[in-house]
XYZ file of C-alpha atoms in Angstrom:
331
model
C -60.263 -6.215 -73.745
C -61.324 -8.678 -71.012
C -60.549 -12.273 -71.865
C -58.355 -11.251 -74.825
C -54.974 -12.784 -75.606
C -53.004 -10.330 -73.468
C -55.021 -11.202 -70.360
C -54.717 -14.919 -70.963
C -50.965 -14.623 -71.500
C -50.624 -12.594 -68.310
C -52.481 -15.239 -66.311
C -50.366 -18.043 -67.722
C -47.127 -16.178 -66.958
C -47.848 -15.907 -63.237
C -45.767 -18.638 -61.661
C -45.959 -19.405 -57.967
C -42.695 -20.368 -56.308
C -42.003 -21.493 -52.766
C -40.272 -18.152 -52.092
C -43.341 -16.206 -53.187
C -45.683 -18.395 -51.142
C -43.523 -18.032 -48.008
C -43.587 -14.243 -48.385
C -47.367 -13.976 -48.377
C -49.069 -11.984 -45.646
C -52.379 -10.128 -45.183
C -52.583 -7.150 -47.525
C -56.167 -6.175 -46.680
C -58.410 -6.976 -43.718
C -62.160 -6.602 -43.208
C -63.084 -6.773 -39.529
C -66.689 -5.564 -39.601
C -68.258 -9.035 -39.292
C -70.499 -9.768 -36.312
C -70.204 -13.523 -36.727
C -67.932 -16.173 -38.135
C -67.481 -16.410 -41.919
C -68.929 -19.781 -42.928
C -68.203 -19.833 -46.667
C -66.593 -17.886 -49.501
C -66.199 -18.217 -53.247
C -64.236 -16.489 -55.987
C -65.940 -15.948 -59.332
C -63.990 -17.755 -62.047
C -64.085 -14.958 -64.620
C -64.114 -11.705 -62.651
C -62.451 -10.035 -59.666
C -65.376 -10.759 -57.349
C -65.421 -12.643 -54.061
C -68.577 -13.484 -52.106
C -68.752 -14.415 -48.422
C -71.439 -15.850 -46.151
C -71.375 -15.238 -42.420
C -73.095 -16.310 -39.216
C -74.224 -12.672 -38.856
C -76.685 -13.624 -41.660
C -74.956 -11.461 -44.263
C -73.859 -12.103 -47.840
C -71.096 -9.717 -48.931
C -69.695 -9.020 -52.386
C -66.088 -7.810 -52.730
C -64.022 -6.380 -55.553
C -60.725 -8.165 -54.948
C -58.664 -5.973 -57.282
C -59.595 -2.838 -55.340
C -60.027 -4.535 -51.927
C -63.474 -3.015 -51.453
C -66.818 -4.340 -50.259
C -69.343 -3.545 -52.984
C -72.516 -4.778 -51.336
C -73.943 -6.366 -48.196
C -77.226 -8.280 -48.327
C -78.852 -9.658 -45.198
C -80.667 -12.984 -45.070
C -82.281 -12.619 -41.650
C -85.226 -14.904 -42.348
C -83.311 -17.894 -43.661
C -79.772 -17.348 -42.431
C -76.901 -18.272 -44.758
C -74.319 -21.045 -44.570
C -72.737 -22.055 -47.895
C -72.493 -19.657 -50.850
C -71.287 -20.180 -54.444
C -71.192 -18.036 -57.557
C -73.049 -19.164 -60.634
C -71.528 -18.364 -64.032
C -72.927 -14.843 -63.607
C -70.734 -12.656 -61.364
C -73.628 -11.184 -59.387
C -75.832 -14.276 -59.042
C -75.166 -16.676 -56.179
C -76.550 -19.915 -54.837
C -76.735 -20.292 -51.077
C -77.942 -22.637 -48.362
C -79.978 -21.777 -45.279
C -78.929 -21.888 -41.646
C -82.160 -21.488 -39.740
C -82.885 -25.107 -38.852
C -86.373 -25.188 -40.332
C -85.991 -24.592 -44.081
C -83.260 -26.479 -45.931
C -84.051 -24.999 -49.345
C -81.309 -23.648 -51.588
C -81.787 -20.184 -53.051
C -80.657 -18.538 -56.268
C -80.169 -14.855 -55.493
C -79.474 -11.843 -57.688
C -77.091 -9.567 -55.804
C -77.897 -6.711 -58.210
C -81.438 -6.209 -56.957
C -81.600 -8.590 -53.970
C -84.232 -10.773 -55.624
C -84.696 -14.524 -55.392
C -84.677 -16.082 -58.840
C -85.504 -19.644 -57.744
C -85.901 -21.915 -54.716
C -84.606 -25.491 -54.745
C -86.480 -27.709 -52.281
C -85.550 -31.318 -51.612
C -83.178 -31.681 -48.666
C -84.482 -32.407 -45.167
C -81.396 -31.547 -43.123
C -78.535 -29.049 -43.321
C -76.759 -28.815 -46.681
C -73.026 -29.288 -46.028
C -71.579 -29.344 -49.546
C -72.269 -27.565 -52.851
C -70.581 -27.675 -56.246
C -71.576 -25.860 -59.427
C -70.816 -27.337 -62.820
C -68.284 -25.082 -64.575
C -69.648 -25.732 -68.083
C -73.404 -26.116 -67.683
C -76.146 -24.558 -65.542
C -76.153 -27.509 -63.162
C -75.078 -28.097 -59.582
C -74.951 -30.825 -56.952
C -75.652 -30.589 -53.233
C -75.103 -32.931 -50.324
C -76.835 -32.912 -46.957
C -76.747 -34.426 -43.494
C -79.965 -36.176 -44.579
C -77.565 -38.547 -46.403
C -78.640 -37.598 -49.877
C -76.848 -35.984 -52.806
C -79.184 -34.154 -55.189
C -78.460 -33.119 -58.777
C -80.051 -29.919 -60.030
C -80.621 -27.807 -63.117
C -80.610 -24.091 -62.226
C -83.654 -23.609 -64.479
C -85.863 -26.118 -62.605
C -87.231 -26.082 -59.060
C -87.074 -29.828 -58.528
C -83.967 -31.972 -58.416
C -83.035 -33.967 -61.504
C -81.534 -36.884 -59.620
C -80.934 -38.371 -56.162
C -78.082 -40.465 -54.813
C -78.143 -41.927 -51.294
C -74.977 -42.028 -49.194
C -73.973 -43.607 -45.869
C -72.572 -40.611 -44.049
C -71.864 -36.907 -44.365
C -71.012 -36.328 -48.049
C -68.552 -34.006 -49.775
C -69.133 -33.330 -53.488
C -67.278 -31.672 -56.363
C -67.372 -31.394 -60.145
C -64.124 -31.578 -62.070
C -63.037 -28.572 -64.137
C -64.714 -29.885 -67.301
C -68.020 -30.692 -65.617
C -67.846 -34.224 -67.031
C -67.117 -36.035 -63.786
C -68.167 -35.461 -60.208
C -66.896 -36.974 -56.984
C -68.777 -37.913 -53.816
C -66.688 -38.624 -50.728
C -67.847 -40.301 -47.516
C -66.805 -43.149 -45.236
C -63.146 -43.277 -46.268
C -63.781 -43.498 -50.020
C -64.196 -41.176 -52.998
C -66.729 -42.353 -55.558
C -66.306 -41.089 -59.121
C -69.360 -40.554 -61.351
C -69.833 -39.763 -65.018
C -72.089 -36.675 -64.893
C -74.023 -37.919 -67.952
C -74.610 -41.452 -66.611
C -74.554 -41.014 -62.842
C -77.593 -43.242 -62.380
C -75.417 -46.231 -63.336
C -73.399 -45.711 -60.157
C -69.725 -44.845 -59.703
C -67.320 -45.839 -62.450
C -64.467 -45.932 -59.924
C -64.003 -45.911 -56.142
C -60.817 -44.603 -54.504
C -59.710 -45.442 -50.961
C -58.054 -42.809 -48.769
C -55.916 -45.181 -46.747
C -58.209 -46.222 -43.950
C -59.211 -42.708 -42.875
C -62.900 -43.259 -42.193
C -63.472 -39.998 -40.295
C -66.108 -37.709 -41.759
C -65.385 -36.148 -45.134
C -65.317 -32.340 -45.141
C -64.386 -31.128 -48.627
C -63.332 -32.790 -51.870
C -61.843 -30.769 -54.749
C -60.120 -31.180 -58.098
C -57.105 -29.199 -59.233
C -57.758 -26.865 -62.166
C -56.117 -29.239 -64.652
C -58.159 -32.146 -63.271
C -55.098 -34.287 -62.531
C -55.222 -34.126 -58.750
C -57.868 -34.349 -56.052
C -57.834 -33.443 -52.399
C -60.036 -34.669 -49.571
C -60.107 -33.255 -46.057
C -61.525 -35.077 -43.043
C -62.470 -34.137 -39.486
C -59.422 -36.008 -38.137
C -57.260 -33.276 -39.660
C -56.030 -35.143 -42.729
C -55.656 -33.625 -46.211
C -55.297 -36.452 -48.720
C -53.879 -35.775 -52.201
C -54.721 -38.317 -54.896
C -54.120 -38.822 -58.582
C -57.639 -38.249 -59.917
C -57.274 -40.670 -62.824
C -55.798 -43.687 -61.028
C -56.875 -42.928 -57.464
C -53.351 -43.516 -56.156
C -52.479 -41.694 -52.948
C -49.727 -39.129 -53.479
C -49.420 -37.635 -50.004
C -51.306 -36.930 -46.803
C -50.837 -33.729 -44.806
C -51.833 -33.547 -41.163
C -53.194 -30.650 -39.122
C -55.121 -30.385 -35.860
C -58.487 -32.225 -35.990
C -61.674 -30.185 -36.218
C -64.915 -30.423 -34.260
C -67.995 -32.058 -35.745
C -69.577 -28.619 -36.193
C -66.564 -27.211 -38.096
C -65.258 -27.812 -41.602
C -61.611 -28.323 -42.515
C -61.214 -26.531 -45.818
C -58.304 -26.802 -48.242
C -57.697 -25.425 -51.712
C -55.349 -26.007 -54.641
C -53.384 -23.085 -56.054
C -54.444 -22.248 -59.637
C -51.470 -24.179 -61.060
C -52.089 -27.178 -58.777
C -48.549 -26.944 -57.370
C -49.563 -25.947 -53.832
C -52.276 -26.852 -51.335
C -53.395 -24.440 -48.644
C -55.387 -25.530 -45.633
C -56.821 -24.412 -42.345
C -56.416 -26.349 -39.112
C -58.428 -27.122 -35.993
C -56.304 -24.636 -34.032
C -56.945 -21.808 -36.522
C -53.498 -21.844 -38.146
C -52.995 -21.683 -41.931
C -50.714 -24.180 -43.676
C -49.398 -24.473 -47.217
C -47.609 -27.393 -48.850
C -45.824 -27.883 -52.128
C -47.334 -30.939 -53.805
C -43.849 -31.757 -55.077
C -41.635 -31.119 -52.048
C -43.855 -30.935 -48.970
C -44.342 -28.269 -46.307
C -43.662 -24.657 -47.251
C -45.126 -22.385 -44.569
C -47.438 -22.059 -41.579
C -49.031 -18.852 -40.302
C -50.421 -18.422 -36.770
C -53.918 -17.179 -36.046
C -55.851 -15.591 -33.216
C -58.849 -17.774 -34.078
C -59.296 -21.254 -32.637
C -61.392 -22.777 -35.384
C -60.358 -23.685 -38.926
C -60.614 -20.700 -41.285
C -62.521 -20.789 -44.535
C -59.817 -20.635 -47.188
C -59.596 -20.211 -50.985
C -56.960 -19.416 -53.607
C -57.978 -16.727 -56.066
C -58.418 -18.289 -59.521
C -56.168 -15.972 -61.503
C -53.897 -13.893 -59.290
C -51.204 -14.279 -56.648
C -53.559 -14.173 -53.716
C -55.548 -16.280 -51.313
C -58.263 -15.337 -48.831
C -59.029 -16.605 -45.341
C -62.184 -16.040 -43.351
C -62.859 -16.456 -39.633
C -64.336 -13.553 -37.682
C -62.486 -11.365 -40.189
C -61.733 -11.585 -43.902
C -58.081 -11.391 -44.961
C -56.610 -11.037 -48.470
C -53.105 -12.543 -48.521
C -50.600 -11.301 -51.104
C -46.798 -11.586 -51.576
C -44.657 -9.137 -49.636
C -42.186 -8.111 -52.339
C -39.799 -6.625 -49.771
C -39.118 -10.151 -48.500
C -37.888 -11.286 -51.902
C -34.437 -10.560 -53.266
C -36.044 -10.509 -56.691
C -39.533 -11.464 -57.733
C -38.494 -14.909 -58.867
C -41.028 -16.599 -61.070
C -42.732 -13.504 -62.409
C -42.066 -13.058 -66.091
């Protein structure tokens, strides 16, 4: 029974170790893209992955069976960022056509638009959906962050920023972060109009923010910047824990990084296309080369020993058991 005790126990028992992470390599590859993958997202409660690509396609994958279930084209609007809602076949995505910056709620089942969200006047560069309520936040190069309810066309709130923003809800949906200009501003989602309740510095790195994320347990945050820095902070006190460095990225690219489900590892792309992973506790674990020369889109799967990277191809990375003397850490 999905979501029953046995499934929850199985998820909890999966323990990543440095040996397992080092052994990971592509187990499935999808090379039928005609453009660069710009975004991807795993659904929190199913085996689905969705991708957005510069070839104007949205693709739905079954990760467990490594199959593409559906391809939907968005030729009129293009597609840039894509996120799952709570429903495994409903996604929110941003445009990439230069003339319509609306966000769209799309049913992948029947390829129907459920709602349009109009309010931004330049490209949307960051999206985060609330994990507990039907809300989301978006940030744009128009220097605004808008707060939305999925059931309403118009935004519920507006915050102005002084730079390119990166936004993220925490795992409880109670707090959200907005990063720009070398600082991360923390907001209470219920009283955001009062301004940030805390402001964290990232050590003088005032290059443009790319992504900000919380670990699943909410204790850690990461921020990536165009200068190739991945900052790890304590999300309660704002204290800097470590900074990892990779090749800088161009202004048109995004340096993406992602926590492992247990928060013990951070995986990141790089400006030269390589993939890096660090142990939050002990530092660098592994680096994998790439034939691409731009940072890959990168995400850990929420509940299995796998991560995905996207460039001009989509790769599912899994442990190579033959590299391990014994599968240490699996119970």
